CSV table of C-alpha atoms in Angstrom, one decimal:
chain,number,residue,atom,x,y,z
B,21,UNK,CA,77.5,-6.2,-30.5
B,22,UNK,CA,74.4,-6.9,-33.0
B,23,UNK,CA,73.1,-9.2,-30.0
B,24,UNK,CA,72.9,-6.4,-27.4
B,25,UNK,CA,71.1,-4.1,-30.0
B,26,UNK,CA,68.9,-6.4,-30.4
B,27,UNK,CA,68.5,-6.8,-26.6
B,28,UNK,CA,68.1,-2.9,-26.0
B,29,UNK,CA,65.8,-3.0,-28.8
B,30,UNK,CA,63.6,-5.8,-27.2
B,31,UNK,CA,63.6,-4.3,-23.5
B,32,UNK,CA,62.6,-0.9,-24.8
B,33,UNK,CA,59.5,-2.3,-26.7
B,34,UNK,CA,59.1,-4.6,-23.5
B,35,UNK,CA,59.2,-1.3,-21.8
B,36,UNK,CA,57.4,0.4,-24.1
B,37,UNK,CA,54.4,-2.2,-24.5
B,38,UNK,CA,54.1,-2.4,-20.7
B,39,UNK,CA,54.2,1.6,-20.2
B,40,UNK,CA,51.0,1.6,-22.5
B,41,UNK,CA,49.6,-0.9,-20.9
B,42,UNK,CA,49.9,0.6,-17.5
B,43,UNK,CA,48.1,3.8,-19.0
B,44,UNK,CA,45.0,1.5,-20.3
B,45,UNK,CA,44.7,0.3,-17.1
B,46,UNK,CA,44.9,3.6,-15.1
B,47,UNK,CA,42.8,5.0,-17.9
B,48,UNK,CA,40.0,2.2,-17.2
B,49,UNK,CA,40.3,3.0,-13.5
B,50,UNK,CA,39.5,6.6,-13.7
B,51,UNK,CA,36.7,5.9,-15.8
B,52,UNK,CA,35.4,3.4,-13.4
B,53,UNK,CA,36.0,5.7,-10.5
B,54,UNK,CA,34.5,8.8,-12.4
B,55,UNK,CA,31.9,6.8,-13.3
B,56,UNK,CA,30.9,5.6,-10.0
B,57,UNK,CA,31.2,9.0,-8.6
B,58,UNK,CA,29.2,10.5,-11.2
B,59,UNK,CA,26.6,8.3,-10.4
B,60,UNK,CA,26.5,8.5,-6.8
B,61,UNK,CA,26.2,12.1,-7.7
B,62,UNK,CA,23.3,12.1,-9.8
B,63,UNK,CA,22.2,9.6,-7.6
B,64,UNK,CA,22.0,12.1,-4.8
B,65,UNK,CA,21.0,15.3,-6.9
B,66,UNK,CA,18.3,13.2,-8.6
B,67,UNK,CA,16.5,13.7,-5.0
B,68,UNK,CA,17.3,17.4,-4.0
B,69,UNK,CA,14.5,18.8,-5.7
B,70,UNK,CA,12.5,16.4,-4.0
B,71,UNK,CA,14.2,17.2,-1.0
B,72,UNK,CA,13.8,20.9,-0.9
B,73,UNK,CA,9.9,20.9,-1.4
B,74,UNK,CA,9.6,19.0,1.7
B,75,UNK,CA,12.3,20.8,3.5
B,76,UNK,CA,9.8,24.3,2.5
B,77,UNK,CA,6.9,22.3,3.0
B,78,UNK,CA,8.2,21.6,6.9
B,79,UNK,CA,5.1,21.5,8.8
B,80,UNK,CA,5.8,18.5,11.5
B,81,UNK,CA,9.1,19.5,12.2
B,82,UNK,CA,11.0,16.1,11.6
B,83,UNK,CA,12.5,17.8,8.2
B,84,UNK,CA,16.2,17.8,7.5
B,85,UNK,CA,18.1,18.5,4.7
B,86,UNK,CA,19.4,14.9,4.2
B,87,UNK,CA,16.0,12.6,3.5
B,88,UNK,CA,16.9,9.0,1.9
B,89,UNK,CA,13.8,6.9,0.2
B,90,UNK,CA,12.5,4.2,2.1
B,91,UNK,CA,9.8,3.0,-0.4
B,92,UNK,CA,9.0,3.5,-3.5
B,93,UNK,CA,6.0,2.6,-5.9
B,94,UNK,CA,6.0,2.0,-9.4
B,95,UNK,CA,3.2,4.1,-11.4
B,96,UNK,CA,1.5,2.4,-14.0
B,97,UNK,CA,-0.6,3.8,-17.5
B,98,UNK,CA,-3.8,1.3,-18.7
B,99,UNK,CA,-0.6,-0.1,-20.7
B,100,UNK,CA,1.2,-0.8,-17.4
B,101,UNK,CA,3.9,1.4,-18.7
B,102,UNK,CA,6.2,3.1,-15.8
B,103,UNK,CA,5.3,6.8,-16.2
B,104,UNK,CA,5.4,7.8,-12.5
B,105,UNK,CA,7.0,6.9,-9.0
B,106,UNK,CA,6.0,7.3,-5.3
B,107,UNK,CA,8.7,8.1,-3.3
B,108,UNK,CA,8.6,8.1,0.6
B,109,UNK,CA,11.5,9.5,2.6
B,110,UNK,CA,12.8,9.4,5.8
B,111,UNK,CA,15.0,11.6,7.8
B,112,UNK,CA,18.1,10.8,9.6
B,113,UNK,CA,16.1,9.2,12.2
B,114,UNK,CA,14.4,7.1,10.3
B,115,UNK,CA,11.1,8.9,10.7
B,116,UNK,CA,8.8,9.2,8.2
B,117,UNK,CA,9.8,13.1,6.4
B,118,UNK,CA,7.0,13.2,3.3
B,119,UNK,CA,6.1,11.9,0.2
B,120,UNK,CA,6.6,12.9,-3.5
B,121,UNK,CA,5.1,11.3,-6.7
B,122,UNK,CA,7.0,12.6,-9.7
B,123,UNK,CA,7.2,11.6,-13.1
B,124,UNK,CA,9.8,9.3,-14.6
B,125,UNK,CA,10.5,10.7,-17.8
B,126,UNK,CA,10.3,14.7,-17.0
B,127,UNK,CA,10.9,14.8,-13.5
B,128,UNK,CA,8.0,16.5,-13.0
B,129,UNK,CA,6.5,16.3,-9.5
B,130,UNK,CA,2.7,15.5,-9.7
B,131,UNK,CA,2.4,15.9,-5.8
B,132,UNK,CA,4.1,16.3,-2.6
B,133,UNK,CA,3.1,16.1,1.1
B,134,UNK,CA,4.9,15.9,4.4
B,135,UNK,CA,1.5,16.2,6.8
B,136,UNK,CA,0.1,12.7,6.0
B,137,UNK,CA,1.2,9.5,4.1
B,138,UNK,CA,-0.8,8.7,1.2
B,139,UNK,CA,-0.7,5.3,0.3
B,140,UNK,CA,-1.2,4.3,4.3
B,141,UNK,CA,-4.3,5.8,4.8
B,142,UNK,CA,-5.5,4.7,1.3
B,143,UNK,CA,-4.7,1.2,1.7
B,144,UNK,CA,-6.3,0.7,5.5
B,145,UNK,CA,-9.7,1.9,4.6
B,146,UNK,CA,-9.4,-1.1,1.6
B,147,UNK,CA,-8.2,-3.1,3.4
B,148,UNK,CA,-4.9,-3.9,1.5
B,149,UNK,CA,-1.0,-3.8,2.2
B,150,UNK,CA,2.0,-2.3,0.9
B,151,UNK,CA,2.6,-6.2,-0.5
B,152,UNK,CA,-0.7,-5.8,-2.7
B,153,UNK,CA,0.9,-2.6,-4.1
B,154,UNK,CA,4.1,-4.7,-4.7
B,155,UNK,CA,2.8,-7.8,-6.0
B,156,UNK,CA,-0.2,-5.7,-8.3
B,157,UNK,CA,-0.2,-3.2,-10.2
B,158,UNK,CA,-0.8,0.1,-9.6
B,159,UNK,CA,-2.3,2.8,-12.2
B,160,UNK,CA,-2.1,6.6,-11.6
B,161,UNK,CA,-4.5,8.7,-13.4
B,162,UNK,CA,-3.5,11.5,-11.9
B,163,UNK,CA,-2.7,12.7,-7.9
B,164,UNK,CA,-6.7,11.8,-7.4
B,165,UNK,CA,-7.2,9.0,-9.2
B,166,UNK,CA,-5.2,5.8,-8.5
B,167,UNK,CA,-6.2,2.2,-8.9
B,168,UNK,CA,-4.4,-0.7,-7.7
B,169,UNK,CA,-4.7,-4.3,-9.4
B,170,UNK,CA,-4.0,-7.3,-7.6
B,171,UNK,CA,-3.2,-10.9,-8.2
B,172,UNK,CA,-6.3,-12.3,-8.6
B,173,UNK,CA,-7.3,-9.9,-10.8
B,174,UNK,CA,-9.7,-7.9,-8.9
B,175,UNK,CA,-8.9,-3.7,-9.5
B,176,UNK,CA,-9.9,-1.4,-6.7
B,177,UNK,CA,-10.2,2.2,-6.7
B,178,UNK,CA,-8.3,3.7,-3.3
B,179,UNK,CA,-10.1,7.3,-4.0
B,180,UNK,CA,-13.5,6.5,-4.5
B,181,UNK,CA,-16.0,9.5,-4.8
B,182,UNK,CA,-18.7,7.9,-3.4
B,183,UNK,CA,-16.3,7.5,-0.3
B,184,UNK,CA,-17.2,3.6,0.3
B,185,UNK,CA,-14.5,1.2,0.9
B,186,UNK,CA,-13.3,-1.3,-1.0
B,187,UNK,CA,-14.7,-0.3,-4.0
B,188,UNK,CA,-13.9,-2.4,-7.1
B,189,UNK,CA,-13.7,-1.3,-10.6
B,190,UNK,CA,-13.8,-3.3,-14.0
B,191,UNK,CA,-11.4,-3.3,-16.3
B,192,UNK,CA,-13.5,-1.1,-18.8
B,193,UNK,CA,-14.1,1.6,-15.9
B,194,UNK,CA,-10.1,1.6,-15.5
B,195,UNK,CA,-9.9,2.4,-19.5
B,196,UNK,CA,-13.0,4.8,-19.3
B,197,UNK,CA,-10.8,6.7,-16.5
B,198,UNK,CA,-7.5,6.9,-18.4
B,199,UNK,CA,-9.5,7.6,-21.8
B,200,UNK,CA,-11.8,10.6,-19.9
B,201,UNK,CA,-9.0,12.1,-18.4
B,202,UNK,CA,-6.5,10.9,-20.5
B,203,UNK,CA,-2.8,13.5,-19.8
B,204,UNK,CA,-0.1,13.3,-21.7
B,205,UNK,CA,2.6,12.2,-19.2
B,206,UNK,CA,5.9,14.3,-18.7
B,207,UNK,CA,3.9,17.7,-18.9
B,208,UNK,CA,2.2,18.8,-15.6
B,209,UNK,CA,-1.4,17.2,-14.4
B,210,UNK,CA,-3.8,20.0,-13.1
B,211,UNK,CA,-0.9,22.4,-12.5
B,212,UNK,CA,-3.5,24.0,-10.6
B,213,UNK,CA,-3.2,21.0,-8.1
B,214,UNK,CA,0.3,22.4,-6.9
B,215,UNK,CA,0.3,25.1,-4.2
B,216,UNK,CA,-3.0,26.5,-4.7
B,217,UNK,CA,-4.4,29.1,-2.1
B,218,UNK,CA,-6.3,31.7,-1.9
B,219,UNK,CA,-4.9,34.7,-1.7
B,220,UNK,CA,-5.1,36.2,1.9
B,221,UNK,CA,-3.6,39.6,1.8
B,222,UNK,CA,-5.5,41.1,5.2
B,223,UNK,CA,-4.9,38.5,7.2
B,224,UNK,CA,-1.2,39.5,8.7
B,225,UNK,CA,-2.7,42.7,9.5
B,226,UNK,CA,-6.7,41.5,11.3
B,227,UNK,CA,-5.1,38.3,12.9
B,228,UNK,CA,-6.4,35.2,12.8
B,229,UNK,CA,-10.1,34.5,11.6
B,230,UNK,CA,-11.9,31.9,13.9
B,231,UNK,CA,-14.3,29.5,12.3
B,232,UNK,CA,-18.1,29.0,14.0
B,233,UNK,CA,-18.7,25.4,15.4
B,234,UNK,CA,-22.3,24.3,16.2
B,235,UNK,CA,-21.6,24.5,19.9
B,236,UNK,CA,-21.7,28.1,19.3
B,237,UNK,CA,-25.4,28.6,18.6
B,238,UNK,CA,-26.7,25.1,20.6
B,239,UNK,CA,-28.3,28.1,23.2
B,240,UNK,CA,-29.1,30.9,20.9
B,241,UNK,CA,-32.8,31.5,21.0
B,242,UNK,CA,-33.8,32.3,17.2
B,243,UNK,CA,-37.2,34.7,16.9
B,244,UNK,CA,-38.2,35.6,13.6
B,245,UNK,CA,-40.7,38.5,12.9
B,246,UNK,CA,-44.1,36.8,14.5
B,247,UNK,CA,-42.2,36.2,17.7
B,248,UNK,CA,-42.1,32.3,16.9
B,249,UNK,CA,-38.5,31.3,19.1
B,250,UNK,CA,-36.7,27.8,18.8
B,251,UNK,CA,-33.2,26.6,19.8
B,252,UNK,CA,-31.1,25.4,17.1
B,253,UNK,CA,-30.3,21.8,16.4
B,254,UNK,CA,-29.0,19.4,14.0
B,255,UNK,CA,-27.7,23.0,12.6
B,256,UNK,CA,-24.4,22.3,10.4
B,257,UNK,CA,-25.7,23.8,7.7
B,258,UNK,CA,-26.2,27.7,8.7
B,259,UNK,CA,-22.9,27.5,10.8
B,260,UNK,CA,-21.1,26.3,7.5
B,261,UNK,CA,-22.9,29.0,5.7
B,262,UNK,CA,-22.4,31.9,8.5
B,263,UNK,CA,-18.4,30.4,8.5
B,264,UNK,CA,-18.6,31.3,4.6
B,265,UNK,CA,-20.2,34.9,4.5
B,266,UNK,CA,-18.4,36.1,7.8
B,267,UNK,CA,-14.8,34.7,6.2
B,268,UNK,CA,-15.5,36.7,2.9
B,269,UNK,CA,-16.0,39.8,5.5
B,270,UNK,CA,-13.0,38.9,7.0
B,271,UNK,CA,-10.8,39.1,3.8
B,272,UNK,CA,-12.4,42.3,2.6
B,273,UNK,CA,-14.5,40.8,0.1
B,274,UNK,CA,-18.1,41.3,0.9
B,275,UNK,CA,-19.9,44.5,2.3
B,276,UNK,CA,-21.3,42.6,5.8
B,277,UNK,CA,-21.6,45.2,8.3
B,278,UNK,CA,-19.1,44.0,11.5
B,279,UNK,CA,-22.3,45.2,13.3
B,280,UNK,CA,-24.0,41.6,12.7
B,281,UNK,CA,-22.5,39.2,14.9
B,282,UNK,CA,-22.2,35.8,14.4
B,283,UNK,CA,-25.7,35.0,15.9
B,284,UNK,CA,-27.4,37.7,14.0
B,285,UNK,CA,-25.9,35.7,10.3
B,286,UNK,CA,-26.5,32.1,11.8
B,287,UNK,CA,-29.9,33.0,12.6
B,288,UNK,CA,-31.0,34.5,9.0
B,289,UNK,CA,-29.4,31.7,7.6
B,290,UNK,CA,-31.5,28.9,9.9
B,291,UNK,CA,-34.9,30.8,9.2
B,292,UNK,CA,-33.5,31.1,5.4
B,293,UNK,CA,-32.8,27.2,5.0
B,294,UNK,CA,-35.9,26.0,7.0
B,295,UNK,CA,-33.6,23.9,9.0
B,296,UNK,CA,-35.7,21.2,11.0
B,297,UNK,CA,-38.7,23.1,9.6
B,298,UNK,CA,-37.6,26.5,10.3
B,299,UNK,CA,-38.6,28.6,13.5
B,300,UNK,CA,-41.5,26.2,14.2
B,301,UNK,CA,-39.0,23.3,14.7
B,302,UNK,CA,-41.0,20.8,13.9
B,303,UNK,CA,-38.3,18.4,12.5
B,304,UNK,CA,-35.3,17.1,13.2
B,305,UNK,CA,-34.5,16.5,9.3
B,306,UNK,CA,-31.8,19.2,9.3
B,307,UNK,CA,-30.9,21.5,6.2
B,308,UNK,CA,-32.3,20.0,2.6
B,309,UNK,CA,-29.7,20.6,0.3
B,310,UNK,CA,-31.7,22.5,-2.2
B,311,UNK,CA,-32.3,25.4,0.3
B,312,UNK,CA,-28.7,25.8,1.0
B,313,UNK,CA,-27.9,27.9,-2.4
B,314,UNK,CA,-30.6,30.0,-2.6
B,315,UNK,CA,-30.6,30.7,0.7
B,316,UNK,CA,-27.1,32.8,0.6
B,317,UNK,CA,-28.7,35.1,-1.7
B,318,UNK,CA,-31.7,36.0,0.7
B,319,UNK,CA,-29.9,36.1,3.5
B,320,UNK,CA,-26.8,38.3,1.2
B,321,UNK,CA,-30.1,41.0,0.8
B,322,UNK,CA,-31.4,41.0,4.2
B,323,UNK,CA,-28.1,41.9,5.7
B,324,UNK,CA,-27.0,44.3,2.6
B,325,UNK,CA,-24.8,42.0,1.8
B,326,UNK,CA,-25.6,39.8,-1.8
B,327,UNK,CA,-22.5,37.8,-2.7
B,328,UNK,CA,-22.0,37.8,-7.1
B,329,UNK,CA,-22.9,34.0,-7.1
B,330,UNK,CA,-24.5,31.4,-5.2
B,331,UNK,CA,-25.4,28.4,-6.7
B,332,UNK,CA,-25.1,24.6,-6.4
B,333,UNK,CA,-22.1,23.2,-9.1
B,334,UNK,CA,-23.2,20.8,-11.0
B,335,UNK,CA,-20.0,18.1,-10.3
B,336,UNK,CA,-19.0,17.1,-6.7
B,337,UNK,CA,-15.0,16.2,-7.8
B,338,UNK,CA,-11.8,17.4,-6.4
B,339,UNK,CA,-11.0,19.2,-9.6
B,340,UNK,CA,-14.5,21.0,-9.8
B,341,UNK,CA,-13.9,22.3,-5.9
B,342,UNK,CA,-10.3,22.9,-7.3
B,343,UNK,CA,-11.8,25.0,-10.0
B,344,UNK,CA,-14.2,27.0,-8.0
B,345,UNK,CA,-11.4,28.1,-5.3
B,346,UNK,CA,-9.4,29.0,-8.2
B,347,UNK,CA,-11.7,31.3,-9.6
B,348,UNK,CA,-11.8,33.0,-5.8
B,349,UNK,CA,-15.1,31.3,-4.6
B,350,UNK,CA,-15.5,29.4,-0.7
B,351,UNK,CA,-17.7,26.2,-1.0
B,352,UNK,CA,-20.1,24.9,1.3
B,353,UNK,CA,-19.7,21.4,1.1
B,354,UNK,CA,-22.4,18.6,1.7
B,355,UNK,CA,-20.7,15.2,2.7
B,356,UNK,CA,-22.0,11.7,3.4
B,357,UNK,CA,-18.5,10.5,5.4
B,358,UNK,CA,-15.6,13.0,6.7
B,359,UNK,CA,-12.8,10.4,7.6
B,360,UNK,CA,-14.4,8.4,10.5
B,361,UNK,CA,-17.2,10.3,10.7
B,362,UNK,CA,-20.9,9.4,9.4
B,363,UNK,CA,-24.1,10.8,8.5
B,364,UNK,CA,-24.7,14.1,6.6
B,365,UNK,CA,-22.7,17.4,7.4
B,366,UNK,CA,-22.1,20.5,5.8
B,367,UNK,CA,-18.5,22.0,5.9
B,368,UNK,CA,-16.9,25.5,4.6
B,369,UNK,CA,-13.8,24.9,2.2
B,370,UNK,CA,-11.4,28.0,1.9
B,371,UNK,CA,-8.3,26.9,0.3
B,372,UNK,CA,-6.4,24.2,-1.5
B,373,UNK,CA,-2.9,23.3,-1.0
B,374,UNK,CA,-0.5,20.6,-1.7
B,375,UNK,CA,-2.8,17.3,-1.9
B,376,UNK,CA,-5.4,18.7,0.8
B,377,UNK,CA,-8.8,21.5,1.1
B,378,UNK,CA,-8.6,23.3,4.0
B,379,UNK,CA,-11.9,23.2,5.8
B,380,UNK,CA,-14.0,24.6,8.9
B,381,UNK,CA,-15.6,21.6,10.1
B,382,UNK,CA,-18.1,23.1,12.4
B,383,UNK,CA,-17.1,20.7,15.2
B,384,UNK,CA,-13.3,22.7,15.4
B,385,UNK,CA,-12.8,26.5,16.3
B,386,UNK,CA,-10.1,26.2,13.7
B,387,UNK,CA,-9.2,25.4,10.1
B,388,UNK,CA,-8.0,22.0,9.5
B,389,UNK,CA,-6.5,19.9,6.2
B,390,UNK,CA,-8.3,17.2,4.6
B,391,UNK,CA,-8.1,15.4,1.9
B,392,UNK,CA,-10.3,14.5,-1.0
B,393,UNK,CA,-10.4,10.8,-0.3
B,394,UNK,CA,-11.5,11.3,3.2
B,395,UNK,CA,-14.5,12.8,2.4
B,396,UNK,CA,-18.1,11.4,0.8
B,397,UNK,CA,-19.0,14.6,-1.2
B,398,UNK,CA,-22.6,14.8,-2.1
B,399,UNK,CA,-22.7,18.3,-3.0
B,400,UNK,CA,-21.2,21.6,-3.4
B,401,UNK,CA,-22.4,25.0,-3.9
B,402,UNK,CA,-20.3,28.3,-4.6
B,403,UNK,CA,-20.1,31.0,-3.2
B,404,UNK,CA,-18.3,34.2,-4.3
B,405,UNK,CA,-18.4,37.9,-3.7
């Protein structure tokens, strides 16, 4: 009898033991399986912001609302500490859907595009790879300023001002960059960088505004007041200039009479800027880049129409144009190189949006998006009303 006590006794702890067992185990599972769900979760929500900027963003129609990475690039301070990543994603096709770079602590998104892919446009006119990104290092400064390192040492800059390619840097001019426009990383970078445009209010209700190309004035026959005539050429200049007052017309911003056409404001402007010597046409030297300024503010009185400013800024980089469009100004902008393009031009800039200025490029009868690394800026001068 004492015997099978002690028997019950022992099964039930037996039983016990193994019940409690069996509950560590499930427990352990659940945890695991939570676990792993949890992560796939966050895993997938740590992209839908991501996701639905490019999704609003959708200009080239290949956006859906399930974009995977398919690359992404470690971001680098002068420390070579992580502090922001480049993410490229794809859509369910496999086609190339945009890019982000956001910041690894904050989540913050530095920039976003789905029009162009940065780093491949960047890294062809250096002549690098995606493997010199992966083997090197690469340092942001900020959306417009990234340097990339690479085995042997060498550092390049992949948005240089001057717009010539490859340009290396030293290591000091990487440390002068970081110390000049040192941000504190997690907060935003030039928040002003981030959907910027200029407010447009009129044009839903005057359609759509039509930039001036070159071709449009190749015939016009310019007289000025001694009867002197000449047909424009190497003219980029005034038709960037008559772009820049008739668009501020166009918004409701100036007082130009809609009386002047287009010819009427391209011609004060060539006689104004003594392009190729003026009415005489004696050169083929184009505009000089001092006349350009003063000239809005003659031509702004002859026509009764004197914008508030007009004069040449004293820095050519993205964050000065950045500035100036902020503060409601258009800039004529004097380039070197605009993308594959070479030799001097003159362009209008209107607006800035998401990684690229939108500009009249006097060769298009349309507005079209660039971005700062594919043009050579040499000069720019404000113009508000």
């Amino acid at each position: 009898m004492l015997k099978n006590s002690r028997d019950n006794k022992k099964i039930k702890l037996n039983l016990i033991c193994t019940f409690l067992m069996l509950i560590i185990v499930f427990s352990i599972i659940g945890v695991t399986a939570y676990s792993t769900c949890t992560d796939k979760v966050d895993r997938k929500n740590s992209y839908d912001i991501e996701t639905n900027l490019l999704v609003k963003e959708n200009k080239v129609d290949n956006i859906d609302n399930d974009l995977q990475p398919q690359r992404k690039i470690k971001l680098l301070d002068f420390d070579a500490n992580v502090v922001a990543e480049y993410i490229e994603f794809k859509n369910e096709l496999n086609e190339y859907a945009g890019y982000v770079i956001r910041d690894t602590h904050s989540g913050y998104i530095y920039d976003y595009s789905n029009e162009g892919n940065l780093f491949e446009g960047l890294l062809s006119k250096a002549g690098l790879t995606y493997e010199d990104l992966y083997e090197g290092k690469v340092y942001f400064v900020n959306p417009f300023e990234i340097y990339v390192e690479l085995n042997d040492g060498k550092i390049i800059d992949l948005m240089p001002q001057s717009g010539n390619y490859p340009s290396e840097i030293t290591e000091g001019q990487l440390e002068e960059s970081f110390y000049e426009r040192k941000v504190e990383f997690g907060k935003p970078i030039e928040p002003e960088l981030k959907s910027f445009k200029i407010s447009e209010p009129v044009l839903s209700r005057r359609g759509s505004f039509t930039p001036c190309t070159t071709g449009d004035f190749d015939d016009l026959k310019i007289t000025d007041s001694k009867g002197r005539r000449v047909y424009p050429h190497d003219h980029c200049s005034p038709t960037a200039a008559t772009t820049i007052m008739k668009y501020f017309s166009y918004i409701g911003k100036s007082s130009l009479s809609s009386a002047y056409s287009n010819n009427d404001v391209f011609a004060k402007f060539y006689i104004a800027m003594d392009t190729n010597g003026g009415v005489s046409g004696s050169k083929d030297s184009g505009t000089a880049r001092k006349n350009i300024a003063p000239a809005y503010t003659k031509v702004g009185i002859d026509l009764g129409a004197k914008p508030k400013e007009s004069y040449t800024l004293r820095g050519t980089s993205s964050k000065t144009m950045i500035d100036a469009l902020k503060a409601g100004k258009l800039l004529h902008v004097s380039v070197d190189l605009l993308e594959t393009s070479e030799g001097g031009h003159s362009i209008a800039v209107v607006s800035y949006s998401n990684g690229y200025f939108r500009i009249a490029d006097g060769w298009s009868s349309y507005f079209r998006n660039v971005s700062y690394s594919d043009m050579s800026v040499q000069q720019v001068v404000s113009v508000k009303y």
